Coordinates of C-alpha atoms and ligand atoms in Angstrom, one line a residue:
M1 CA -0.2 -0.1 0.0
A2 CA 1.3 3.3 -0.8
P3 CA 2.1 5.6 2.1
L4 CA -0.9 7.7 3.0
T5 CA -0.9 11.7 2.5
A6 CA -2.6 13.8 4.9
M7 CA -5.1 14.0 2.2
D8 CA -5.9 10.4 2.7
F9 CA -6.0 10.4 6.5
A10 CA -8.6 13.5 6.5
A11 CA -10.5 12.0 4.2
I12 CA -10.7 8.4 6.4
L13 CA -11.3 9.9 9.3
D14 CA -14.3 12.2 7.9
D15 CA -15.6 8.9 6.4
I16 CA -15.6 7.3 9.8
E17 CA -17.1 10.2 11.5
H18 CA -20.1 10.6 9.2
A19 CA -20.4 6.9 9.4
M20 CA -20.7 6.7 13.0
A21 CA -23.1 10.1 13.1
A22 CA -25.6 8.5 11.1
R23 CA -25.8 5.4 13.6
T24 CA -28.7 5.1 15.9
D25 CA -27.7 2.0 18.4
R26 CA -24.7 3.5 19.8
G27 CA -24.7 1.1 23.2
R28 CA -25.3 2.5 26.7
V29 CA -23.4 5.1 28.7
A30 CA -22.0 3.3 31.8
D31 CA -24.3 4.5 34.9
Y32 CA -22.8 2.5 37.8
I33 CA -20.7 5.9 38.0
P34 CA -23.6 8.2 38.5
E35 CA -21.3 11.2 37.2
L36 CA -20.8 9.5 33.9
A37 CA -24.5 8.6 33.7
R38 CA -25.1 11.9 32.7
I39 CA -22.7 11.9 29.5
D40 CA -24.6 12.6 26.1
P41 CA -24.2 9.5 23.9
A42 CA -24.4 11.3 20.8
Q43 CA -20.5 12.4 20.7
F44 CA -17.8 10.9 18.7
A45 CA -14.3 11.8 18.3
I46 CA -11.1 10.0 16.5
A47 CA -7.9 11.5 16.6
V48 CA -4.4 9.5 15.1
S49 CA -1.0 10.9 16.0
L50 CA 1.7 9.7 13.9
A51 CA 5.3 8.8 14.4
D52 CA 6.8 11.5 12.5
G53 CA 4.5 14.1 14.7
R54 CA 1.5 14.8 11.9
S55 CA -1.6 14.7 14.2
F56 CA -5.4 14.4 12.4
A57 CA -8.6 14.3 14.2
S58 CA -12.1 14.3 13.3
G59 CA -15.6 15.0 15.2
N60 CA -15.7 16.3 19.0
A61 CA -11.6 15.8 19.1
D62 CA -11.3 18.7 21.7
T63 CA -14.0 17.9 24.1
P64 CA -12.7 16.2 27.4
F65 CA -13.7 12.8 28.4
S66 CA -13.2 10.5 31.2
I67 CA -10.2 8.4 30.7
Q68 CA -11.4 5.7 33.2
S69 CA -9.3 2.6 32.9
V70 CA -7.2 3.8 29.9
S71 CA -5.4 5.4 32.5
K72 CA -4.4 1.5 33.4
V73 CA -2.0 1.7 30.4
F74 CA 0.0 4.9 32.0
T75 CA 0.0 3.5 35.6
L76 CA 1.2 0.3 34.5
A77 CA 4.1 2.1 32.6
L78 CA 4.9 3.8 35.9
A79 CA 4.6 0.7 38.0
L80 CA 7.2 -1.3 35.8
G81 CA 9.6 1.5 36.1
K82 CA 9.6 1.4 39.6
L83 CA 9.4 -2.1 40.4
G84 CA 10.4 -3.7 37.1
D85 CA 9.6 -7.4 37.0
R86 CA 8.7 -7.6 40.5
L87 CA 5.5 -6.2 39.8
W88 CA 4.9 -9.7 38.4
T89 CA 4.9 -11.6 41.6
R90 CA 1.7 -9.7 42.6
V91 CA -0.2 -9.5 39.1
G92 CA -0.5 -12.0 36.2
R93 CA -0.4 -11.5 32.3
E94 CA -2.8 -13.6 31.4
P95 CA -6.4 -12.8 29.7
S96 CA -9.0 -13.2 32.3
G97 CA -12.3 -14.0 30.2
L98 CA -14.4 -12.3 33.0
A99 CA -16.1 -9.0 33.2
F100 CA -13.8 -6.1 34.2
N101 CA -15.1 -6.2 37.8
S102 CA -15.1 -9.4 38.6
I103 CA -14.5 -11.1 41.8
L104 CA -14.6 -14.8 40.7
Q105 CA -11.2 -15.7 39.7
L106 CA -9.6 -13.6 42.9
E107 CA -10.9 -16.6 45.2
H108 CA -9.4 -19.3 43.1
E109 CA -6.1 -17.6 42.3
K110 CA -5.4 -16.7 46.4
G111 CA -6.0 -12.6 45.6
R112 CA -3.3 -12.3 42.4
P113 CA -5.5 -11.0 40.0
R114 CA -4.8 -12.0 36.2
N115 CA -3.6 -9.2 34.6
P116 CA -2.9 -5.4 35.4
F117 CA -6.1 -4.3 33.3
I118 CA -8.8 -5.5 34.9
N119 CA -10.0 -3.5 38.0
S120 CA -8.1 -6.0 40.5
G121 CA -4.8 -5.9 38.8
A122 CA -5.2 -2.3 38.0
I123 CA -5.8 -1.5 42.0
V124 CA -2.6 -3.7 42.7
T125 CA -0.9 -1.7 40.0
T126 CA -1.7 1.6 41.6
D127 CA -0.7 0.2 45.2
A128 CA 2.8 -0.6 44.1
I129 CA 2.9 3.2 42.7
L130 CA 1.8 3.8 45.9
E131 CA 4.9 2.5 47.8
G132 CA 6.8 5.1 49.5
A133 CA 4.9 7.9 48.4
T134 CA 1.7 9.7 49.4
P135 CA -1.5 9.4 47.4
A136 CA -1.0 13.2 46.1
E137 CA 2.6 12.5 45.2
T138 CA 1.4 9.4 43.4
L139 CA -1.4 11.3 41.6
G140 CA 1.2 14.0 40.8
A141 CA 3.4 11.4 39.4
I142 CA 0.9 10.2 36.8
L143 CA -0.4 13.4 36.2
R144 CA 3.3 14.4 35.3
F145 CA 3.7 11.1 33.1
I146 CA 0.5 11.7 31.2
R147 CA 1.5 15.5 30.6
T148 CA 4.9 14.8 29.5
A149 CA 3.8 12.1 27.1
A150 CA 1.0 14.1 25.7
D151 CA 3.3 17.5 25.6
D152 CA 0.4 19.4 27.3
D153 CA -0.1 20.6 30.6
D154 CA -3.9 21.3 30.2
I155 CA -4.8 17.5 31.5
H156 CA -6.5 17.5 34.9
I157 CA -8.5 15.3 37.3
N158 CA -12.0 15.6 37.3
E159 CA -12.9 15.9 40.9
A160 CA -17.0 15.2 40.5
V161 CA -16.1 12.0 38.7
A162 CA -13.9 10.8 41.1
R163 CA -16.2 12.0 44.0
S164 CA -19.0 9.7 42.2
E165 CA -16.8 7.0 42.0
T166 CA -15.6 6.9 45.3
E167 CA -19.3 7.5 46.7
T168 CA -20.6 4.1 44.8
G169 CA -17.5 1.9 44.2
H170 CA -18.6 -0.6 46.6
G171 CA -17.6 -3.4 44.2
N172 CA -13.9 -2.2 43.8
F173 CA -13.6 -1.6 47.8
A174 CA -14.5 -5.5 47.9
L175 CA -12.0 -6.0 45.2
A176 CA -9.3 -4.2 47.6
H177 CA -10.3 -5.6 51.0
Y178 CA -10.1 -9.4 49.5
M179 CA -6.8 -8.9 48.2
R180 CA -5.6 -7.1 51.3
A181 CA -7.0 -10.2 53.1
H182 CA -4.4 -12.4 50.9
G183 CA -1.2 -9.6 51.7
N184 CA -1.6 -8.4 48.1
L185 CA -2.5 -4.9 49.0
H186 CA 0.3 -3.0 51.0
H187 CA -1.7 0.0 51.9
A188 CA -5.3 0.7 53.6
P189 CA -8.2 0.2 51.0
E190 CA -9.2 3.8 51.3
L191 CA -6.1 5.1 50.4
T192 CA -5.3 2.8 47.3
L193 CA -8.6 3.3 45.7
G194 CA -8.5 6.9 46.6
T195 CA -5.8 7.2 44.3
Y196 CA -7.2 4.8 41.7
F197 CA -10.6 6.5 41.5
H198 CA -9.0 10.1 40.8
Q199 CA -6.6 8.4 38.2
C200 CA -9.6 6.9 36.5
A201 CA -10.9 10.4 36.7
I202 CA -8.7 12.2 34.6
D203 CA -9.9 13.9 31.7
M204 CA -8.4 14.2 28.1
T205 CA -9.6 15.0 25.1
A206 CA -9.0 12.4 22.0
R207 CA -6.5 14.7 20.6
Q208 CA -4.6 14.8 24.1
L209 CA -5.1 10.8 24.4
A210 CA -3.6 10.0 20.8
R211 CA -0.8 12.3 21.3
A212 CA 0.2 10.6 24.8
G213 CA -0.1 7.3 23.5
R214 CA 2.9 8.1 21.5
F215 CA 5.1 6.9 24.2
L216 CA 4.3 3.2 23.1
I217 CA 5.5 3.3 19.5
N218 CA 9.0 4.9 20.6
A219 CA 8.0 8.0 18.4
P220 CA 11.5 9.8 17.5
D221 CA 11.0 13.4 18.5
M222 CA 9.8 12.4 22.1
P223 CA 11.7 12.2 25.4
R224 CA 12.3 8.0 26.0
M225 CA 9.8 7.6 28.7
V226 CA 9.6 3.9 28.8
S227 CA 12.1 1.6 27.3
P228 CA 11.4 -0.7 23.9
D229 CA 11.4 -3.7 25.8
R230 CA 8.7 -2.5 27.8
V231 CA 6.7 -0.8 25.1
R232 CA 6.6 -4.3 23.5
R233 CA 5.4 -5.9 26.4
I234 CA 3.0 -3.3 27.3
N235 CA 1.3 -3.5 24.0
A236 CA 1.2 -7.2 24.3
L237 CA -1.0 -6.6 27.2
M238 CA -3.1 -4.3 25.4
M239 CA -3.8 -6.6 22.4
T240 CA -4.5 -9.7 25.0
C241 CA -5.7 -7.9 27.9
G242 CA -7.1 -4.4 27.1
H243 CA -10.9 -5.2 26.4
Y244 CA -11.6 -7.5 29.2
D245 CA -13.9 -10.2 27.9
G246 CA -13.9 -8.7 24.9
S247 CA -10.0 -8.5 24.1
G248 CA -10.4 -11.7 21.6
D249 CA -13.2 -10.1 19.7
F250 CA -11.5 -6.9 19.4
A251 CA -8.0 -8.4 18.3
F252 CA -10.4 -10.3 15.6
R253 CA -11.8 -7.3 14.4
V254 CA -9.1 -4.6 14.8
G255 CA -5.9 -6.5 15.2
L256 CA -4.1 -3.9 16.9
P257 CA -3.3 -3.6 20.7
G258 CA -5.9 -1.4 22.6
K259 CA -7.2 -0.3 26.4
S260 CA -10.7 0.7 26.5
G261 CA -12.2 2.8 29.4
V262 CA -15.9 2.8 30.7
G263 CA -16.1 6.7 29.7
G264 CA -16.1 5.5 26.2
G265 CA -12.4 6.3 25.1
I266 CA -10.1 3.6 23.7
L267 CA -6.3 4.1 22.9
V268 CA -5.0 2.1 19.9
I269 CA -1.5 1.6 19.0
A270 CA -0.5 0.7 15.4
P271 CA 3.1 -0.3 16.7
G272 CA 5.7 2.1 15.4
R273 CA 3.6 3.7 13.2
A274 CA 0.6 5.7 15.2
A275 CA -1.1 6.0 18.6
I276 CA -5.1 6.6 17.9
A277 CA -7.7 7.6 20.5
V278 CA -11.6 7.1 19.8
W279 CA -14.3 8.2 21.8
S280 CA -18.0 7.5 22.3
P281 CA -19.6 7.0 25.2
G282 CA -22.0 4.0 24.5
L283 CA -20.7 1.2 26.0
N284 CA -21.3 -2.7 24.4
A285 CA -22.1 -5.5 26.9
Q286 CA -18.3 -6.1 27.9
G287 CA -17.9 -2.6 28.8
N288 CA -15.7 -1.2 25.5
S289 CA -17.4 1.4 23.2
L290 CA -19.6 0.2 20.9
L291 CA -18.9 2.8 18.3
G292 CA -15.5 3.3 19.1
T293 CA -14.8 -0.3 18.4
E294 CA -16.3 -0.1 15.1
A295 CA -14.7 3.4 14.1
V296 CA -11.0 1.7 14.8
E297 CA -12.4 -1.5 12.9
R298 CA -12.8 0.7 10.1
L299 CA -9.5 2.5 10.7
A300 CA -7.3 -0.8 10.5
R301 CA -9.1 -1.6 7.2
A302 CA -8.6 1.6 5.4
T303 CA -4.8 1.9 6.6
G304 CA -3.9 -1.8 6.6
W305 CA -2.5 -1.2 10.1
S306 CA -3.6 -4.6 11.6
V307 CA -0.3 -6.2 13.2
F308 CA -1.7 -9.4 11.4
G309 CA -1.1 -8.4 7.9
Ligands
LIG1 N1 -13.3 3.3 37.7 C1 -14.2 2.3 36.7 C2 -13.9 1.0 37.8 O1 -13.3 1.0 38.3 C3 -13.1 1.6 35.5 C4 -13.4 0.3 34.6 C5 -13.3 0.8 33.6 O2 -13.0 1.8 32.5 O3 -13.3 0.0 32.7 O4 -15.2 0.5 37.8

């Protein structure tokens, strides 16, 4: 395939945006976090940030949304930087095949979560970054990492979303207490979850998220934030575990590593080529953006970027 021009990218993204605007089945906005239930499902954005620094976007690409579990990619990078391979004594690297908030496997596997992208695994990962630091310092480090990657300081935590989840996050408290009972949570559940809820409540635009994702393509114009070895491994985990019990379907349809969040955002990586962010707040049955998935499926087909050829 001949290299795509700026005009090609603009046309591809506009086509996708038009197709998505016409869709009436837009999935269901997450309502278990009351603050997210208020989001208008009619919104859609797609942004592509290439390794050479060029960026393209279509739709509501400058509207901030709650990144939720997409934050787990950044905290995994930070935890690996802090603990190295020791992180894997506390969390596994296998897909769970279960819902993002499931507690089932934890009992069988003695409080060691399957992977860092399901809720239990992400809570352990945040607990690991908290070692020797306060929640405020830890959140500062997470924000600093994301702002540096995005080359943009205008990225903030949405306090209303954090509060909303703190008041209603009983399922996550159950996971945290269960892991604490097994000695796999080193801090009080309130402390670790306070940090976790705030990291999930970071707001970003699709344009900012695509830009921040460039640390996973070793973009040459960026400061090196993570070694190429770790980039490869984070991408592998995004491919196998980034969409919960919908990970196999995402790999089948899109063929690229991706991490979704219940705010309706997905960060997708075309290794070495581009970071892509899509956002459409309505979710499918697995809690992944319904139209976001379809949009990146179309993008991967139009660009030929699937890693499977
Ligand atoms: N903060 C959400 C939770 O813990 C994140 C889930 C998600 O985005 O998939 O339930």
